[in-house]
Short mmCIF file of C-alpha atoms in Angstrom, two decimals:
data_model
loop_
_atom_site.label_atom_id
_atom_site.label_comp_id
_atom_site.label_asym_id
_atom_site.label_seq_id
_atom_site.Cartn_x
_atom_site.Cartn_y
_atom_site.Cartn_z
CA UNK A 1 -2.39 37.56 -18.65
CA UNK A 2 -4.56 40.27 -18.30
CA UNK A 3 -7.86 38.47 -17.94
CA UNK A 4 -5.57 36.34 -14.97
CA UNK A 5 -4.91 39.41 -13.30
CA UNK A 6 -8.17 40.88 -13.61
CA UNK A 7 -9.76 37.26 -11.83
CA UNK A 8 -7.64 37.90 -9.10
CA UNK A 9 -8.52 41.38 -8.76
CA UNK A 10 -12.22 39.92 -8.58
CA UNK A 11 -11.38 37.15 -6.46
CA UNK A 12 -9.83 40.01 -3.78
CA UNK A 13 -12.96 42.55 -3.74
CA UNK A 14 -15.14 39.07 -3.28
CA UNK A 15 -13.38 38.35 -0.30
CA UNK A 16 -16.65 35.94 1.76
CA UNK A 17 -17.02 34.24 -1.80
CA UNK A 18 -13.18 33.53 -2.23
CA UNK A 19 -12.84 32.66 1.31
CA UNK A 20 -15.93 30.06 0.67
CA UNK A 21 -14.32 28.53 -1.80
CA UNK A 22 -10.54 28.19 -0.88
CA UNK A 23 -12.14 26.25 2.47
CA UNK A 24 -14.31 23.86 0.19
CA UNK A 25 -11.67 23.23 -1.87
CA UNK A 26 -8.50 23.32 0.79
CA UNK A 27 -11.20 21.04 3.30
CA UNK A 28 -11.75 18.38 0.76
CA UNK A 29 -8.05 17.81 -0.56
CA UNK A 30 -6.83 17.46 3.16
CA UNK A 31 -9.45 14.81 3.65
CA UNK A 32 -8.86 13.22 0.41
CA UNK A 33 -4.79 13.24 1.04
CA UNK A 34 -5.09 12.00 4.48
CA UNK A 35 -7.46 8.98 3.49
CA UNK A 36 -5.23 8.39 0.90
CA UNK A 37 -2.54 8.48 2.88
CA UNK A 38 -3.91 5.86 5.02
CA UNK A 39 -4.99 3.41 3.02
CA UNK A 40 -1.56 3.58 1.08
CA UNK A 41 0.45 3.23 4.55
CA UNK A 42 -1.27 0.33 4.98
CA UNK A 43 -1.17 -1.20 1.70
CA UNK A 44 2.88 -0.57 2.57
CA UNK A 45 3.23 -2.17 5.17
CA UNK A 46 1.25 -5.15 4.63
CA UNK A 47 3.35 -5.64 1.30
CA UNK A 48 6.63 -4.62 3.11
CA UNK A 49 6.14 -6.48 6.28
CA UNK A 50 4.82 -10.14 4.30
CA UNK A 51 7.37 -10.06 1.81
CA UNK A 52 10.39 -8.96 4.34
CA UNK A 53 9.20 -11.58 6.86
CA UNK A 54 8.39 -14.70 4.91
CA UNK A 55 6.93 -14.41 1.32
CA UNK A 56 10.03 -12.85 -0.32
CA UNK A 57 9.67 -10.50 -3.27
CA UNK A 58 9.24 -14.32 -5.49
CA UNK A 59 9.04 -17.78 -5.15
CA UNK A 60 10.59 -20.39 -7.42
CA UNK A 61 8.31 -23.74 -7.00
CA UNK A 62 6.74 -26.63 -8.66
CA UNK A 63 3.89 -25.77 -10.89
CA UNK A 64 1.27 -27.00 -8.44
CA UNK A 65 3.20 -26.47 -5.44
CA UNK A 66 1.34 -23.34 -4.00
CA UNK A 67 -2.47 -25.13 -4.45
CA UNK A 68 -0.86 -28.54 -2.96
CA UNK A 69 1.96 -28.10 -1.09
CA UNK A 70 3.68 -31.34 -0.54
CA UNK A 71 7.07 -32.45 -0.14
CA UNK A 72 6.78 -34.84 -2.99
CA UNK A 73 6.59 -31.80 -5.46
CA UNK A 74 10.76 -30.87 -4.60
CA UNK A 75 13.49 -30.13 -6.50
CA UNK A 76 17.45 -30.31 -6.69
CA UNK A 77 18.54 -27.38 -5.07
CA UNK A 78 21.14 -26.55 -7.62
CA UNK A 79 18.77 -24.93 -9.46
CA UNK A 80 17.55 -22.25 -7.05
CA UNK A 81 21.58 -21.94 -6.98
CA UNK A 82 21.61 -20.94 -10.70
CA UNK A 83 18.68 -18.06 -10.20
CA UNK A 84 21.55 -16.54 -7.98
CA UNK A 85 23.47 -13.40 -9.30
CA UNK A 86 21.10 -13.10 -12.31
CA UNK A 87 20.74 -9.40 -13.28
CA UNK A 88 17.58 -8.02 -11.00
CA UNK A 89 18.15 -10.94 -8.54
CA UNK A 90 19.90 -9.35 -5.20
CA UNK A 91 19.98 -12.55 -3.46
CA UNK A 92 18.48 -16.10 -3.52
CA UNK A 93 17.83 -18.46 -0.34
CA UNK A 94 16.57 -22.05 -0.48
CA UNK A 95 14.25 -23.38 1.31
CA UNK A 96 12.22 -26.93 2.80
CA UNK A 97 8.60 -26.17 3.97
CA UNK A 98 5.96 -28.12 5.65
CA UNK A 99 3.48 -28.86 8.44
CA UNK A 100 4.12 -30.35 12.32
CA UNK A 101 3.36 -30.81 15.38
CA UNK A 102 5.37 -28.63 18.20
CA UNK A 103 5.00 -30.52 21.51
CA UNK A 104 6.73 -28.94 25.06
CA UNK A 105 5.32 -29.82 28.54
CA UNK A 106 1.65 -30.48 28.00
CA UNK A 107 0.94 -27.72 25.04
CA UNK A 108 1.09 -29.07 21.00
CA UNK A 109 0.50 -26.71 18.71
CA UNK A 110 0.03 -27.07 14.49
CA UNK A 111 2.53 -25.15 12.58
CA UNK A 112 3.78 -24.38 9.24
CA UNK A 113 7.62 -25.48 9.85
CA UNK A 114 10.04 -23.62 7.34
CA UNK A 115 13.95 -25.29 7.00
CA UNK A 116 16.27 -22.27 6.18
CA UNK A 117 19.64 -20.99 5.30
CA UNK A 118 20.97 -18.99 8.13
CA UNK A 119 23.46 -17.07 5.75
CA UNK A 120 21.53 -16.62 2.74
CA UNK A 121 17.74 -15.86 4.37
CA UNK A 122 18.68 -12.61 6.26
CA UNK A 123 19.92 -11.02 2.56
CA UNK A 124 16.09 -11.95 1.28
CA UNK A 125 13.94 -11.37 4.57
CA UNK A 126 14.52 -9.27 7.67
CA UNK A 127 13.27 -11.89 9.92
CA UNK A 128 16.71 -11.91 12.00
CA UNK A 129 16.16 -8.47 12.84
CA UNK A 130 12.52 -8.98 14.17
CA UNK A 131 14.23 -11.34 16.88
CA UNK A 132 13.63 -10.12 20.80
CA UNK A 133 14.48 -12.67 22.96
CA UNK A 134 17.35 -15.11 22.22
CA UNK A 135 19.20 -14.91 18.50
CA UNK A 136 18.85 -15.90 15.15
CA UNK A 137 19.45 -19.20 13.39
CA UNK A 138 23.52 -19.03 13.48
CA UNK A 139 25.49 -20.42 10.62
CA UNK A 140 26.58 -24.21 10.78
CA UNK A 141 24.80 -24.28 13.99
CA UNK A 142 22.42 -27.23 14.00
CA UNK A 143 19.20 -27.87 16.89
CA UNK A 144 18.23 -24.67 16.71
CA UNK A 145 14.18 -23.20 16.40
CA UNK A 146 12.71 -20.40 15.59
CA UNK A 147 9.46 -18.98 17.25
CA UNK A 148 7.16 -16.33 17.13
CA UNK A 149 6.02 -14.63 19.95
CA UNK A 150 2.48 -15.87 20.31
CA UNK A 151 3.42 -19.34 19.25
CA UNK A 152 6.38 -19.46 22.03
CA UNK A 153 3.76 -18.07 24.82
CA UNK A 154 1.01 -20.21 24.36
CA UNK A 155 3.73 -23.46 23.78
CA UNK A 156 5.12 -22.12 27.07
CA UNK A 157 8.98 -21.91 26.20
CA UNK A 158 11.65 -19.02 25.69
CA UNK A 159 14.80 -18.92 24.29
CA UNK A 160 17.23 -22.68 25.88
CA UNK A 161 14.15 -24.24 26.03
CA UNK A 162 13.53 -28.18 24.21
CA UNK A 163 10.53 -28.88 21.84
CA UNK A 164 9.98 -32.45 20.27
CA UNK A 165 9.11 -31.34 17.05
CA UNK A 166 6.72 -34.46 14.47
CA UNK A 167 6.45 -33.87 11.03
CA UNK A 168 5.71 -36.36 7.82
CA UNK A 169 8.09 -36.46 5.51
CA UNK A 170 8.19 -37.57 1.74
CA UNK A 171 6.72 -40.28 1.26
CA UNK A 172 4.46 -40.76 4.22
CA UNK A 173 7.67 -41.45 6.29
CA UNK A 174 7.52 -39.30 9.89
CA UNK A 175 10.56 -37.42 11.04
CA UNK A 176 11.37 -35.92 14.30
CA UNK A 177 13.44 -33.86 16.44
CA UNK A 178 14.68 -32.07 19.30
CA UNK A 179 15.31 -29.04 19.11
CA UNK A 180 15.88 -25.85 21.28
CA UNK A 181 14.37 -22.81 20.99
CA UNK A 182 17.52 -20.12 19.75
CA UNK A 183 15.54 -17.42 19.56
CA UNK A 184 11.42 -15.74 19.93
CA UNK A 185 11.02 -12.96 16.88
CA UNK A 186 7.99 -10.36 16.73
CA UNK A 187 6.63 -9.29 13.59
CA UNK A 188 4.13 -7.18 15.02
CA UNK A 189 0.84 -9.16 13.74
CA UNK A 190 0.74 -12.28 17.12
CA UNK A 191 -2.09 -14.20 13.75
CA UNK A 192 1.20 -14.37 11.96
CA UNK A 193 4.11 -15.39 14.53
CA UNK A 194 1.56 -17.96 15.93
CA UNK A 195 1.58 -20.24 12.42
CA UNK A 196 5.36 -20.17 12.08
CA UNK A 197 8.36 -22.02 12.81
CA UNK A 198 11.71 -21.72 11.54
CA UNK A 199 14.94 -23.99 11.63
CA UNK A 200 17.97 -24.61 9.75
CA UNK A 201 18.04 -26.03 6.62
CA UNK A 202 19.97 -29.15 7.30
CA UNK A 203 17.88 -29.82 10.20
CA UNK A 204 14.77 -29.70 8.03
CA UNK A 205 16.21 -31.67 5.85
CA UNK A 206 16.70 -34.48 8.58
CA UNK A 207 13.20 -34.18 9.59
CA UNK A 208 11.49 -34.18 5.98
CA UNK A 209 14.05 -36.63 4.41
CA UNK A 210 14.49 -34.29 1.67
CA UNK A 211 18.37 -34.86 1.01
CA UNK A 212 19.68 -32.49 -1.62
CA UNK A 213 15.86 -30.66 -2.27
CA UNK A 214 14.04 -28.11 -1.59
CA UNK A 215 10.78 -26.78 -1.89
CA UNK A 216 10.83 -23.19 -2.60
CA UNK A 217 13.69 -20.78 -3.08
CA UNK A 218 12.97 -17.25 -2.41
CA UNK A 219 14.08 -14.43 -4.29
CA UNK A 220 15.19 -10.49 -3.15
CA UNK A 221 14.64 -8.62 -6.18
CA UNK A 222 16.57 -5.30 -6.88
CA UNK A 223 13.11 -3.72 -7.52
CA UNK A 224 9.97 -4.37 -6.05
CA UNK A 225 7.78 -2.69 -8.65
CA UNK A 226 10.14 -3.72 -11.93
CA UNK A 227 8.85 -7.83 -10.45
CA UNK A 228 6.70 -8.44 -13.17
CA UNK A 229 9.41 -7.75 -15.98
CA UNK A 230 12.46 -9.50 -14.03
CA UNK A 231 10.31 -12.91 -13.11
CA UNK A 232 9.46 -13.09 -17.12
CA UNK A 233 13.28 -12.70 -18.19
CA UNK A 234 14.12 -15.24 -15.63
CA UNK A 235 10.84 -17.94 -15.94
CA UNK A 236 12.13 -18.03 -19.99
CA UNK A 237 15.39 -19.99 -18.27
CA UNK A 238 13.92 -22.31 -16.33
CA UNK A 239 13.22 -25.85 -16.58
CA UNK A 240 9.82 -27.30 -17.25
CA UNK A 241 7.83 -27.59 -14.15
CA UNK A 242 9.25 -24.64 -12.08
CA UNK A 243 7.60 -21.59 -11.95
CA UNK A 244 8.71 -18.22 -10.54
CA UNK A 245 5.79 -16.45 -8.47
CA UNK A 246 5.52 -12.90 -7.38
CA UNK A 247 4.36 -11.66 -3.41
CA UNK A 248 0.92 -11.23 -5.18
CA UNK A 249 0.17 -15.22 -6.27
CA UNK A 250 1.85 -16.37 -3.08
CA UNK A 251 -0.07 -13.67 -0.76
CA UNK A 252 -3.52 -13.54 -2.64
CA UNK A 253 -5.30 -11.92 0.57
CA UNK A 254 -2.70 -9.07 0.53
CA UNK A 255 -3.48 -8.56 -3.23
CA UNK A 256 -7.31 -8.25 -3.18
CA UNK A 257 -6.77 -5.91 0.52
CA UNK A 258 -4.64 -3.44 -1.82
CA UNK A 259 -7.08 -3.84 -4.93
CA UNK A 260 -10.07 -2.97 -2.23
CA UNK A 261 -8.18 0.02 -0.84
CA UNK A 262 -7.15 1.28 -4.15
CA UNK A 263 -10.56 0.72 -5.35
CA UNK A 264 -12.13 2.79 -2.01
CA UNK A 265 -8.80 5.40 -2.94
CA UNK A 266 -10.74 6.14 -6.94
CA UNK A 267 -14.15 6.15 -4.27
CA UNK A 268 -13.03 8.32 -2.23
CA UNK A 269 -11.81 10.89 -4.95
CA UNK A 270 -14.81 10.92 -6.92
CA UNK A 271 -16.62 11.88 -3.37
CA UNK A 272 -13.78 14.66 -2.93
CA UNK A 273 -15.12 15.80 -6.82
CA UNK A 274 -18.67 15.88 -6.08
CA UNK A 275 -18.08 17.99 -3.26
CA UNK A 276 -15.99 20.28 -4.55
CA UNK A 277 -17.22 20.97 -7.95
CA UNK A 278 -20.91 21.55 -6.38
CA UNK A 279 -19.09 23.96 -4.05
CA UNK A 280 -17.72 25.90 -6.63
CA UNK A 281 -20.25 26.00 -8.81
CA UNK A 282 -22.62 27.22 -6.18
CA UNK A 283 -20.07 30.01 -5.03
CA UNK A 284 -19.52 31.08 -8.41
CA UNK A 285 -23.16 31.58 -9.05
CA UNK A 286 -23.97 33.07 -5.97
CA UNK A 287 -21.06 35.61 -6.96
CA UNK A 288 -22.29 36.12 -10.54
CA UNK A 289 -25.47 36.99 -8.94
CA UNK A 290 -24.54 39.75 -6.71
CA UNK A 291 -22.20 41.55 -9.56
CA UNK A 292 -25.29 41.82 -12.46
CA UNK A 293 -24.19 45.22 -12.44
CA UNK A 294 -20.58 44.87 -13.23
CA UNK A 295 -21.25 42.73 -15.98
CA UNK A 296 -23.35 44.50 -17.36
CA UNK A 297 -21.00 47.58 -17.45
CA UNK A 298 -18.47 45.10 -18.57
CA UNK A 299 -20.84 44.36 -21.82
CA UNK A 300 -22.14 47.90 -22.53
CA UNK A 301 -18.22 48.99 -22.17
CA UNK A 302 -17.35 46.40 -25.50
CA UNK A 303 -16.65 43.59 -23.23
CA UNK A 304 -17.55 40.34 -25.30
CA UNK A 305 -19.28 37.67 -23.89
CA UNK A 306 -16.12 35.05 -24.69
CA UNK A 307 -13.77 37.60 -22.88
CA UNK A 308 -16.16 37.99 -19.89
CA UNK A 309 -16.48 33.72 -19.52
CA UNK A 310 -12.62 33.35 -19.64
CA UNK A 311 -12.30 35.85 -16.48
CA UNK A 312 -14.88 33.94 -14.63
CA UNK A 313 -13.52 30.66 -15.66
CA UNK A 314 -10.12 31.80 -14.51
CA UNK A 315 -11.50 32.98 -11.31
CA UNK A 316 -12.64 29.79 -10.23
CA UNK A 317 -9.25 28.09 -11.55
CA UNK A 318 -7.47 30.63 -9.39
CA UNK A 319 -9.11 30.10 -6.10
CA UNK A 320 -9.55 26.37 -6.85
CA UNK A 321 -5.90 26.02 -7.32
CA UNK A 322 -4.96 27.91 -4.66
CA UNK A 323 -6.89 25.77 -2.24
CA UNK A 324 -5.44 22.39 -3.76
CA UNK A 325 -1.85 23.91 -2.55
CA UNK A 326 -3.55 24.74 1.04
CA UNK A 327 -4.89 21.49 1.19
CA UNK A 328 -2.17 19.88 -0.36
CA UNK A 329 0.59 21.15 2.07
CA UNK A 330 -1.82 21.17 5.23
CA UNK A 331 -1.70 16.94 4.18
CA UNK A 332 1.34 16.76 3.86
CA UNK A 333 2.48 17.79 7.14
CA UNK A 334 0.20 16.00 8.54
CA UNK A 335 0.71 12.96 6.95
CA UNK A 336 4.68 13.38 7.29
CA UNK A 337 3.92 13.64 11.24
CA UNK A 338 1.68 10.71 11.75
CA UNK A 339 4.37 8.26 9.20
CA UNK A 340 6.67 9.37 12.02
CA UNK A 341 4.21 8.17 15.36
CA UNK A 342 1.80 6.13 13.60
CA UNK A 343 -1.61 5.82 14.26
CA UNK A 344 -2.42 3.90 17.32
CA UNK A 345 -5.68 1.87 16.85
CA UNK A 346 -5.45 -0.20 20.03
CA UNK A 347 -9.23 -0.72 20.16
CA UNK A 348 -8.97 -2.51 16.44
CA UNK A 349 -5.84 -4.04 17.20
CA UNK A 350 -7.31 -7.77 16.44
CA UNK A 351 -9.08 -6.70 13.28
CA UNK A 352 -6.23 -4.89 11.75
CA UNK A 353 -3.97 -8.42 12.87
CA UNK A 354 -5.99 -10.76 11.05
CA UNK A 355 -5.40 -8.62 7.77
CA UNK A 356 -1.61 -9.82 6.94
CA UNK A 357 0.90 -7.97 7.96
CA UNK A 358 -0.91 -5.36 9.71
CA UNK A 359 -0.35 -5.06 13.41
CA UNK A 360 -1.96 -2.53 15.75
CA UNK A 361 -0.50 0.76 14.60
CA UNK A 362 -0.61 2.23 10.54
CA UNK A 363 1.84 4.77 9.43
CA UNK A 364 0.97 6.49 6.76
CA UNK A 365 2.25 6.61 3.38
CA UNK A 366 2.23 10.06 0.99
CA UNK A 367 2.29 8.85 -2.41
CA UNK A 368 3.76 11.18 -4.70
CA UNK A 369 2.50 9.29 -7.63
CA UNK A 370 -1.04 9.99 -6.63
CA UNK A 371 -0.55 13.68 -7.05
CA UNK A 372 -0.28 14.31 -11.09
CA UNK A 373 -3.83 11.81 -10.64
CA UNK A 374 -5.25 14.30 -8.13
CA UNK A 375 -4.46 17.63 -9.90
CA UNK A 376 -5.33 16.53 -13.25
CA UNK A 377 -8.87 15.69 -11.58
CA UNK A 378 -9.23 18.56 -9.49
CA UNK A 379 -8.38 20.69 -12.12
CA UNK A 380 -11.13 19.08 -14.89
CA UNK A 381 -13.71 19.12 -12.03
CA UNK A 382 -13.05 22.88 -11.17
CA UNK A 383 -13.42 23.74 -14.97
CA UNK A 384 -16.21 22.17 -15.47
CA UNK A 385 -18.05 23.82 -12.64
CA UNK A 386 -16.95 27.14 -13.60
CA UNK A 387 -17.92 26.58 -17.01
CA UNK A 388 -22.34 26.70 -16.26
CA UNK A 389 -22.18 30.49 -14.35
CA UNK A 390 -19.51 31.51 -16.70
CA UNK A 391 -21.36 30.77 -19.43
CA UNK A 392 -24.44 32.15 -18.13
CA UNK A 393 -22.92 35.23 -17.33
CA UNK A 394 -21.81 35.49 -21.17
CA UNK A 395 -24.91 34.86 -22.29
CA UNK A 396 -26.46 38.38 -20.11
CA UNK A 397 -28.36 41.26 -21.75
CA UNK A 398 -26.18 44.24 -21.10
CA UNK A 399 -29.04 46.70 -20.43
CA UNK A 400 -31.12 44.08 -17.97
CA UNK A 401 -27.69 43.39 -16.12
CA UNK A 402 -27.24 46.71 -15.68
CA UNK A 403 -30.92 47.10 -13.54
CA UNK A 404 -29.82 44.25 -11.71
CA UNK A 405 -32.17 42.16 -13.81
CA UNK A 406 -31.14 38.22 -15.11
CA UNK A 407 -32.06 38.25 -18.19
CA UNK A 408 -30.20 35.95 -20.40
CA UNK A 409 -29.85 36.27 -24.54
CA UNK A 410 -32.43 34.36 -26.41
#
């Protein structure tokens, strides 16, 4: 305690030195919070927005279905039912999947065509509340289509409008239909809404000729992060040939864009420790420099050189500290401002689109699960820059000190 109060005593007369180093210190935590912030927010919503939209937290499919999807690799839809009301399952909707040709007026577009349950898919996806224009897929309503924005603008339809709708079924057999569009949803990224199309399940049925099967059933799990433990429990259950599939093996490109920013995250960290550490030790020095006297008083006076590191060392902890909670808070609201607005990026509004689930505004995400990582790191780097003057002010000669001479113990 008393070596802690005597730091601070030293950090108060050394006011332009403290100063210094609370802004290093404060500067490079805001920056390394904010970025952090960022790439988290996005890493969010990408997750949030594919797996609420279409992927689901899992998949239940054929073994090869996800390499080679094809409609010859169903399966009896009774057994999606039995996945249903499993502990860590919150709700399970089946589902018939496949490519087709949209055709209305003189536009045909290719699209990924996706037969589902108009009662059980809004409990696993919040697709039905991404729907502007028109409604959602009603219950025992049949005809009915599903379109994204940019796929319903350049087809040239809105909501009462026909499409012929061509697919191939199992078997090499071709289906069609005519259907009308119910409703036009926005999921914020137009890459996305322009591949998809979504009807009911009986209807899809019809089309594929896939009476009583299904191709995927997608699972809401009670916890996101607990996936990889619940999909085990459940895969031990299942019959040979079906396998259970988290967002991260059905959305690859999503996985490796939050490995990269959680890679660039550790970058950007051991940038923020660079920075600071080389700022503090510089300060420190400087300030050992221009107090040779007082340390040497400090010596002559009985002072040891172990008891005259530890108040330096403790110094630097002080004022380090202090500017992680500057920093820190300055971040935070910051961060808790912009998760409100967003950030606008208008100008990169295509780029950010073709990442999935990204659309042309981030909000960003404080982690609190970063910040035991951050302080733990901060406070290593800090003590090991404070450590080299420290130690080189132990290792003074009392008399030479007291000239104003450095002149360190052989």
């Amino acid at each position: 305690m008393p070596f802690l109060k005597l730091a601070l005593r030293n950090a108060r007369r050394q006011v332009r030195r403290s100063l210094l180093i609370l802004g290093v210190t404060s500067l490079g935590v805001l920056a390394m919070v904010l970025a952090w912030s960022v790439l988290d927010g996005q890493n969010q919503q990408m997750v949030r927005n594919m797996t609420e939209v279409y992927s689901a937290h899992a998949q239940l499919q054929r073994g090869d279905f996800l390499d080679q999807p094809s409609l010859d690799l169903s399966f009896p839809a009774s057994m999606a039912a039995d996945l249903a009301g499993q502990p860590g399952v919150k709700a399970v909707s089946s589902r018939i999947s496949g490519t087709g040709l949209l055709s209305a007026a003189t536009q045909v577009r290719g699209v990924l065509l996706v037969g589902v349950d108009p009662v059980q898919e809004p409990l696993v996806t919040r697709l039905d509340r991404q729907v502007v224009q028109g409604h959602y897929l009603r219950p025992g309503e049949r005809g009915g289509l599903l379109l994204g924005r940019s796929l319903a603008t350049s087809l040239g339809v809105r909501p009462g409008d026909e499409v012929a709708v061509l697919a191939e079924g199992r078997h090499a057999a071709i289906g069609s239909l005519r259907l009308r569009v119910s409703g036009i949803f926005d999921t914020g990224n137009s890459h996305t809404d322009a591949q998809q199309a979504f009807l009911s399940l009986v209807d899809a049925s019809e089309l594929f000729g896939t009476e009583g099967e299904i191709t995927s059933a997608a699972l809401r799990l009670n916890s996101l992060a607990q996936a990889p433990h619940i999909l085990q429990r459940l895969q031990a259950g299942l019959p040979c040939g079906l396998v259970l599939r988290d967002w991260a093996a059905l959305l690859p490109s999503v996985a490796q864009s939050v490995q990269f920013h959680e890679g660039l995250a550790h970058l950007l960290m051991l940038i923020l420790f660079v920075v600071v550490s080389t700022g503090l030790a510089t300060s420190l020095q400087m300030s050992v420099s221009e107090r040779l006297g007082e340390y040497g008083t400090q010596l002559a006076l009985g002072t040891t050189p172990w008891q005259l590191c530890r108040s330096i060392v403790y110094e630097g902890l002080l004022l380090s500290g202090l500017g992680f909670l500057i920093g820190y808070a300055l971040a935070a609201l910051i961060a808790t401002q912009l998760a409100r607005e967003g950030i606008a990026l208008p100008q990169h509004g295509d780029a950010l689109e073709t990442m999935q689930g990204l659309g042309q505004r981030i909000h960003p995400y404080l982690d609190p699960r970063r910040l035991p990582t951050l302080l733990a790191g901060l406070g290593l780097v800090s003590l090991l820059a404070t450590l080299l003057p420290a130690w080189r002010a132990a290792r003074l000669t009392p008399l030479a000190a007291l000239r104003g001479v450095w002149l360190e113990r052989p």
